[in-house]
Amino acid sequence: MKTKGLLIGLGLLACAWTMPSIAANGSKSKFGITVQTCQFDMDNDDFCSDAMMKKFAHVMQSRSANFVQNKLLYIYQGKYFYRMVVMNQQRKTVQPFRWGFKPAEQAVNAQGEKLVFEFDRQSPQFCVYGNIEAYRDSYSYEDGKPFCFVYTGTGNDAGFERFKF
């Protein structure tokens, strides 16, 4: 019995070594704000660069909350994808979202747009009509099916649960 348990345990350990990493790296405070995650493994965007932190500090001061729990969602063009961060203006914190967003190959609405974000102050849901990407974890838009993330305020992914169709 112990041998089977050991073999199963070693098998699980071997699987863990081959799974892609989505670990977050560090935090940094500067310009009156704290960015809680500087970079995700295998990601080219540095959320803690001086340029990004200056931009985040400016956005935090110049814009009003636009999402539930008095949060500010800020979407911008990163190195390769559109990126989103969740800002807490009271605490002066910025939490990057690990998913990147790219336009779909086809239009996602009647206006012919290929990338659309839906969110508001009344719902904890953030939806993307387009493609989503994270290291080794990419999904393409399928007709009429957005990727929707529910904000819980906890967890490692800027407070969002994994997406739902």
PDB file of C-alpha atoms in Angstrom:
ATOM      1  CA  MET A   1       0.000   0.000   0.000  1.00  0.00           C
ATOM      2  CA  LYS A   2       2.739   2.453   0.888  1.00  0.00           C
ATOM      3  CA  THR A   3       4.484   1.800  -2.409  1.00  0.00           C
ATOM      4  CA  LYS A   4       1.345   2.671  -4.413  1.00  0.00           C
ATOM      5  CA  GLY A   5       0.957   5.889  -2.439  1.00  0.00           C
ATOM      6  CA  LEU A   6       4.575   6.767  -3.080  1.00  0.00           C
ATOM      7  CA  LEU A   7       4.234   6.089  -6.796  1.00  0.00           C
ATOM      8  CA  ILE A   8       1.079   8.159  -7.013  1.00  0.00           C
ATOM      9  CA  GLY A   9       2.771  10.937  -5.048  1.00  0.00           C
ATOM     10  CA  LEU A  10       5.803  10.888  -7.356  1.00  0.00           C
ATOM     11  CA  GLY A  11       3.476  10.920 -10.372  1.00  0.00           C
ATOM     12  CA  LEU A  12       1.700  14.014  -9.076  1.00  0.00           C
ATOM     13  CA  LEU A  13       5.031  15.683  -8.352  1.00  0.00           C
ATOM     14  CA  ALA A  14       6.217  14.935 -11.894  1.00  0.00           C
ATOM     15  CA  CYS A  15       3.013  16.484 -13.286  1.00  0.00           C
ATOM     16  CA  ALA A  16       3.546  19.621 -11.220  1.00  0.00           C
ATOM     17  CA  TRP A  17       6.976  20.101 -12.767  1.00  0.00           C
ATOM     18  CA  THR A  18       5.550  20.135 -16.295  1.00  0.00           C
ATOM     19  CA  MET A  19       2.583  22.439 -15.673  1.00  0.00           C
ATOM     20  CA  PRO A  20       2.938  26.050 -16.918  1.00  0.00           C
ATOM     21  CA  SER A  21       3.708  28.606 -14.262  1.00  0.00           C
ATOM     22  CA  ILE A  22       1.505  31.640 -13.730  1.00  0.00           C
ATOM     23  CA  ALA A  23       3.299  32.913 -10.674  1.00  0.00           C
ATOM     24  CA  ALA A  24       3.317  36.611  -9.998  1.00  0.00           C
ATOM     25  CA  ASN A  25       6.555  38.413  -9.271  1.00  0.00           C
ATOM     26  CA  GLY A  26       6.977  41.052  -6.573  1.00  0.00           C
ATOM     27  CA  SER A  27       5.374  44.359  -5.799  1.00  0.00           C
ATOM     28  CA  LYS A  28       6.690  47.912  -5.877  1.00  0.00           C
ATOM     29  CA  SER A  29       5.722  51.255  -4.363  1.00  0.00           C
ATOM     30  CA  LYS A  30       6.546  54.518  -6.105  1.00  0.00           C
ATOM     31  CA  PHE A  31       4.786  57.746  -7.138  1.00  0.00           C
ATOM     32  CA  GLY A  32       2.329  57.357  -4.254  1.00  0.00           C
ATOM     33  CA  ILE A  33       0.948  53.988  -5.422  1.00  0.00           C
ATOM     34  CA  THR A  34       1.749  50.306  -4.941  1.00  0.00           C
ATOM     35  CA  VAL A  35       1.618  47.891  -7.865  1.00  0.00           C
ATOM     36  CA  GLN A  36       0.947  44.518  -6.277  1.00  0.00           C
ATOM     37  CA  THR A  37       2.293  42.348  -9.117  1.00  0.00           C
ATOM     38  CA  CYS A  38       5.204  43.576 -11.212  1.00  0.00           C
ATOM     39  CA  GLN A  39       5.226  40.815 -13.800  1.00  0.00           C
ATOM     40  CA  PHE A  40       3.760  37.407 -14.519  1.00  0.00           C
ATOM     41  CA  ASP A  41       6.103  34.543 -15.475  1.00  0.00           C
ATOM     42  CA  MET A  42       6.880  34.437 -19.198  1.00  0.00           C
ATOM     43  CA  ASP A  43       5.107  37.791 -19.729  1.00  0.00           C
ATOM     44  CA  ASN A  44       6.785  40.728 -21.461  1.00  0.00           C
ATOM     45  CA  ASP A  45       4.859  43.498 -19.692  1.00  0.00           C
ATOM     46  CA  ASP A  46       6.530  45.101 -16.650  1.00  0.00           C
ATOM     47  CA  PHE A  47       3.757  46.686 -14.597  1.00  0.00           C
ATOM     48  CA  CYS A  48       6.341  48.230 -12.221  1.00  0.00           C
ATOM     49  CA  SER A  49       8.426  50.123 -14.764  1.00  0.00           C
ATOM     50  CA  ASP A  50       8.701  53.837 -13.982  1.00  0.00           C
ATOM     51  CA  ALA A  51       6.690  54.697 -17.103  1.00  0.00           C
ATOM     52  CA  MET A  52       3.825  52.333 -16.188  1.00  0.00           C
ATOM     53  CA  MET A  53       3.758  53.382 -12.535  1.00  0.00           C
ATOM     54  CA  LYS A  54       3.617  57.077 -13.544  1.00  0.00           C
ATOM     55  CA  LYS A  55       0.769  56.270 -15.923  1.00  0.00           C
ATOM     56  CA  PHE A  56      -1.120  54.313 -13.245  1.00  0.00           C
ATOM     57  CA  ALA A  57      -0.644  57.123 -10.689  1.00  0.00           C
ATOM     58  CA  HIS A  58      -1.977  59.685 -13.188  1.00  0.00           C
ATOM     59  CA  VAL A  59      -4.992  57.530 -14.121  1.00  0.00           C
ATOM     60  CA  MET A  60      -5.768  56.898 -10.465  1.00  0.00           C
ATOM     61  CA  GLN A  61      -5.826  60.656  -9.772  1.00  0.00           C
ATOM     62  CA  SER A  62      -7.665  61.749 -12.908  1.00  0.00           C
ATOM     63  CA  ARG A  63     -10.457  59.164 -13.322  1.00  0.00           C
ATOM     64  CA  SER A  64     -13.461  58.092 -11.304  1.00  0.00           C
ATOM     65  CA  ALA A  65     -14.352  54.562 -10.233  1.00  0.00           C
ATOM     66  CA  ASN A  66     -16.122  52.661 -13.027  1.00  0.00           C
ATOM     67  CA  PHE A  67     -16.591  49.190 -11.517  1.00  0.00           C
ATOM     68  CA  VAL A  68     -18.129  47.482  -8.462  1.00  0.00           C
ATOM     69  CA  GLN A  69     -16.856  48.099  -4.928  1.00  0.00           C
ATOM     70  CA  ASN A  70     -15.709  51.554  -6.018  1.00  0.00           C
ATOM     71  CA  LYS A  71     -12.874  50.081  -8.133  1.00  0.00           C
ATOM     72  CA  LEU A  72     -11.393  51.569 -11.288  1.00  0.00           C
ATOM     73  CA  LEU A  73     -10.715  49.212 -14.201  1.00  0.00           C
ATOM     74  CA  TYR A  74      -8.074  50.647 -16.507  1.00  0.00           C
ATOM     75  CA  ILE A  75      -7.522  49.040 -19.926  1.00  0.00           C
ATOM     76  CA  TYR A  76      -4.526  50.056 -22.031  1.00  0.00           C
ATOM     77  CA  GLN A  77      -2.312  48.826 -24.886  1.00  0.00           C
ATOM     78  CA  GLY A  78       0.568  46.736 -23.487  1.00  0.00           C
ATOM     79  CA  LYS A  79       3.573  45.439 -25.459  1.00  0.00           C
ATOM     80  CA  TYR A  80       1.626  42.764 -27.357  1.00  0.00           C
ATOM     81  CA  PHE A  81      -1.922  42.814 -25.968  1.00  0.00           C
ATOM     82  CA  TYR A  82      -4.409  45.118 -24.373  1.00  0.00           C
ATOM     83  CA  ARG A  83      -3.988  44.835 -20.614  1.00  0.00           C
ATOM     84  CA  MET A  84      -6.218  45.614 -17.627  1.00  0.00           C
ATOM     85  CA  VAL A  85      -5.479  46.579 -14.044  1.00  0.00           C
ATOM     86  CA  VAL A  86      -7.816  46.962 -11.065  1.00  0.00           C
ATOM     87  CA  MET A  87      -7.190  50.151  -9.088  1.00  0.00           C
ATOM     88  CA  ASN A  88      -8.224  50.765  -5.507  1.00  0.00           C
ATOM     89  CA  GLN A  89      -8.145  54.553  -5.220  1.00  0.00           C
ATOM     90  CA  GLN A  90      -8.593  54.595  -1.429  1.00  0.00           C
ATOM     91  CA  ARG A  91      -5.673  52.244  -0.787  1.00  0.00           C
ATOM     92  CA  LYS A  92      -3.643  53.546  -3.764  1.00  0.00           C
ATOM     93  CA  THR A  93      -3.070  50.005  -5.075  1.00  0.00           C
ATOM     94  CA  VAL A  94      -2.913  48.611  -8.589  1.00  0.00           C
ATOM     95  CA  GLN A  95      -3.459  44.911  -9.267  1.00  0.00           C
ATOM     96  CA  PRO A  96      -2.675  43.705 -12.822  1.00  0.00           C
ATOM     97  CA  PHE A  97      -4.912  41.114 -14.463  1.00  0.00           C
ATOM     98  CA  ARG A  98      -2.878  38.234 -15.913  1.00  0.00           C
ATOM     99  CA  TRP A  99      -4.953  37.860 -19.078  1.00  0.00           C
ATOM    100  CA  GLY A 100      -4.114  39.900 -22.168  1.00  0.00           C
ATOM    101  CA  PHE A 101      -6.733  40.796 -24.771  1.00  0.00           C
ATOM    102  CA  LYS A 102      -6.457  40.712 -28.573  1.00  0.00           C
ATOM    103  CA  PRO A 103      -8.952  41.493 -31.317  1.00  0.00           C
ATOM    104  CA  ALA A 104     -10.841  38.494 -32.712  1.00  0.00           C
ATOM    105  CA  GLU A 105     -10.454  37.500 -36.340  1.00  0.00           C
ATOM    106  CA  GLN A 106     -14.119  38.341 -37.009  1.00  0.00           C
ATOM    107  CA  ALA A 107     -16.416  41.133 -35.859  1.00  0.00           C
ATOM    108  CA  VAL A 108     -17.884  40.630 -32.389  1.00  0.00           C
ATOM    109  CA  ASN A 109     -20.833  43.029 -32.812  1.00  0.00           C
ATOM    110  CA  ALA A 110     -22.996  44.738 -35.431  1.00  0.00           C
ATOM    111  CA  GLN A 111     -20.636  47.755 -35.520  1.00  0.00           C
ATOM    112  CA  GLY A 112     -17.842  45.546 -36.879  1.00  0.00           C
ATOM    113  CA  GLU A 113     -15.620  45.868 -33.806  1.00  0.00           C
ATOM    114  CA  LYS A 114     -13.234  42.990 -33.111  1.00  0.00           C
ATOM    115  CA  LEU A 115     -12.614  43.665 -29.408  1.00  0.00           C
ATOM    116  CA  VAL A 116     -15.212  44.877 -26.899  1.00  0.00           C
ATOM    117  CA  PHE A 117     -15.155  45.090 -23.089  1.00  0.00           C
ATOM    118  CA  GLU A 118     -18.357  45.115 -21.007  1.00  0.00           C
ATOM    119  CA  PHE A 119     -18.480  46.119 -17.362  1.00  0.00           C
ATOM    120  CA  ASP A 120     -20.226  48.631 -15.103  1.00  0.00           C
ATOM    121  CA  ARG A 121     -20.605  49.741 -11.489  1.00  0.00           C
ATOM    122  CA  GLN A 122     -23.636  47.504 -10.762  1.00  0.00           C
ATOM    123  CA  SER A 123     -22.294  44.070 -11.743  1.00  0.00           C
ATOM    124  CA  PRO A 124     -19.181  42.213 -10.563  1.00  0.00           C
ATOM    125  CA  GLN A 125     -18.806  40.770 -14.054  1.00  0.00           C
ATOM    126  CA  PHE A 126     -16.158  41.846 -16.594  1.00  0.00           C
ATOM    127  CA  CYS A 127     -16.683  40.422 -20.112  1.00  0.00           C
ATOM    128  CA  VAL A 128     -14.421  40.420 -23.156  1.00  0.00           C
ATOM    129  CA  TYR A 129     -15.649  39.893 -26.702  1.00  0.00           C
ATOM    130  CA  GLY A 130     -12.366  38.991 -28.411  1.00  0.00           C
ATOM    131  CA  ASN A 131      -9.392  36.708 -27.805  1.00  0.00           C
ATOM    132  CA  ILE A 132      -7.751  36.251 -24.400  1.00  0.00           C
ATOM    133  CA  GLU A 133      -4.165  35.187 -23.750  1.00  0.00           C
ATOM    134  CA  ALA A 134      -1.886  34.302 -20.883  1.00  0.00           C
ATOM    135  CA  TYR A 135       1.282  32.219 -21.086  1.00  0.00           C
ATOM    136  CA  ARG A 136       0.309  28.809 -22.529  1.00  0.00           C
ATOM    137  CA  ASP A 137      -3.359  29.567 -21.865  1.00  0.00           C
ATOM    138  CA  SER A 138      -5.016  31.212 -24.893  1.00  0.00           C
ATOM    139  CA  TYR A 139      -8.586  31.164 -26.144  1.00  0.00           C
ATOM    140  CA  SER A 140     -10.180  32.493 -29.319  1.00  0.00           C
ATOM    141  CA  TYR A 141     -13.526  34.227 -29.535  1.00  0.00           C
ATOM    142  CA  GLU A 142     -16.403  32.077 -30.793  1.00  0.00           C
ATOM    143  CA  ASP A 143     -19.523  33.714 -32.262  1.00  0.00           C
ATOM    144  CA  GLY A 144     -21.518  35.405 -29.542  1.00  0.00           C
ATOM    145  CA  LYS A 145     -19.620  33.874 -26.610  1.00  0.00           C
ATOM    146  CA  PRO A 146     -17.738  36.412 -24.497  1.00  0.00           C
ATOM    147  CA  PHE A 147     -15.203  35.480 -21.834  1.00  0.00           C
ATOM    148  CA  CYS A 148     -16.669  36.679 -18.540  1.00  0.00           C
ATOM    149  CA  PHE A 149     -14.756  36.990 -15.285  1.00  0.00           C
ATOM    150  CA  VAL A 150     -16.520  37.541 -11.939  1.00  0.00           C
ATOM    151  CA  TYR A 151     -14.871  39.896  -9.461  1.00  0.00           C
ATOM    152  CA  THR A 152     -14.722  38.508  -5.928  1.00  0.00           C
ATOM    153  CA  GLY A 153     -11.994  40.795  -4.623  1.00  0.00           C
ATOM    154  CA  THR A 154      -9.832  37.854  -3.562  1.00  0.00           C
ATOM    155  CA  GLY A 155      -7.346  35.535  -5.200  1.00  0.00           C
ATOM    156  CA  ASN A 156      -4.257  35.922  -7.317  1.00  0.00           C
ATOM    157  CA  ASP A 157      -5.845  37.133 -10.545  1.00  0.00           C
ATOM    158  CA  ALA A 158      -6.595  40.764  -9.612  1.00  0.00           C
ATOM    159  CA  GLY A 159      -9.569  39.540  -7.591  1.00  0.00           C
ATOM    160  CA  PHE A 160     -11.298  37.757 -10.497  1.00  0.00           C
ATOM    161  CA  GLU A 161     -12.354  34.120 -10.800  1.00  0.00           C
ATOM    162  CA  ARG A 162     -11.447  32.114 -13.902  1.00  0.00           C
ATOM    163  CA  PHE A 163     -13.508  33.040 -16.938  1.00  0.00           C
ATOM    164  CA  LYS A 164     -16.880  31.579 -17.898  1.00  0.00           C
ATOM    165  CA  PHE A 165     -18.525  31.530 -21.323  1.00  0.00           C
TER     166      PHE A 165
END
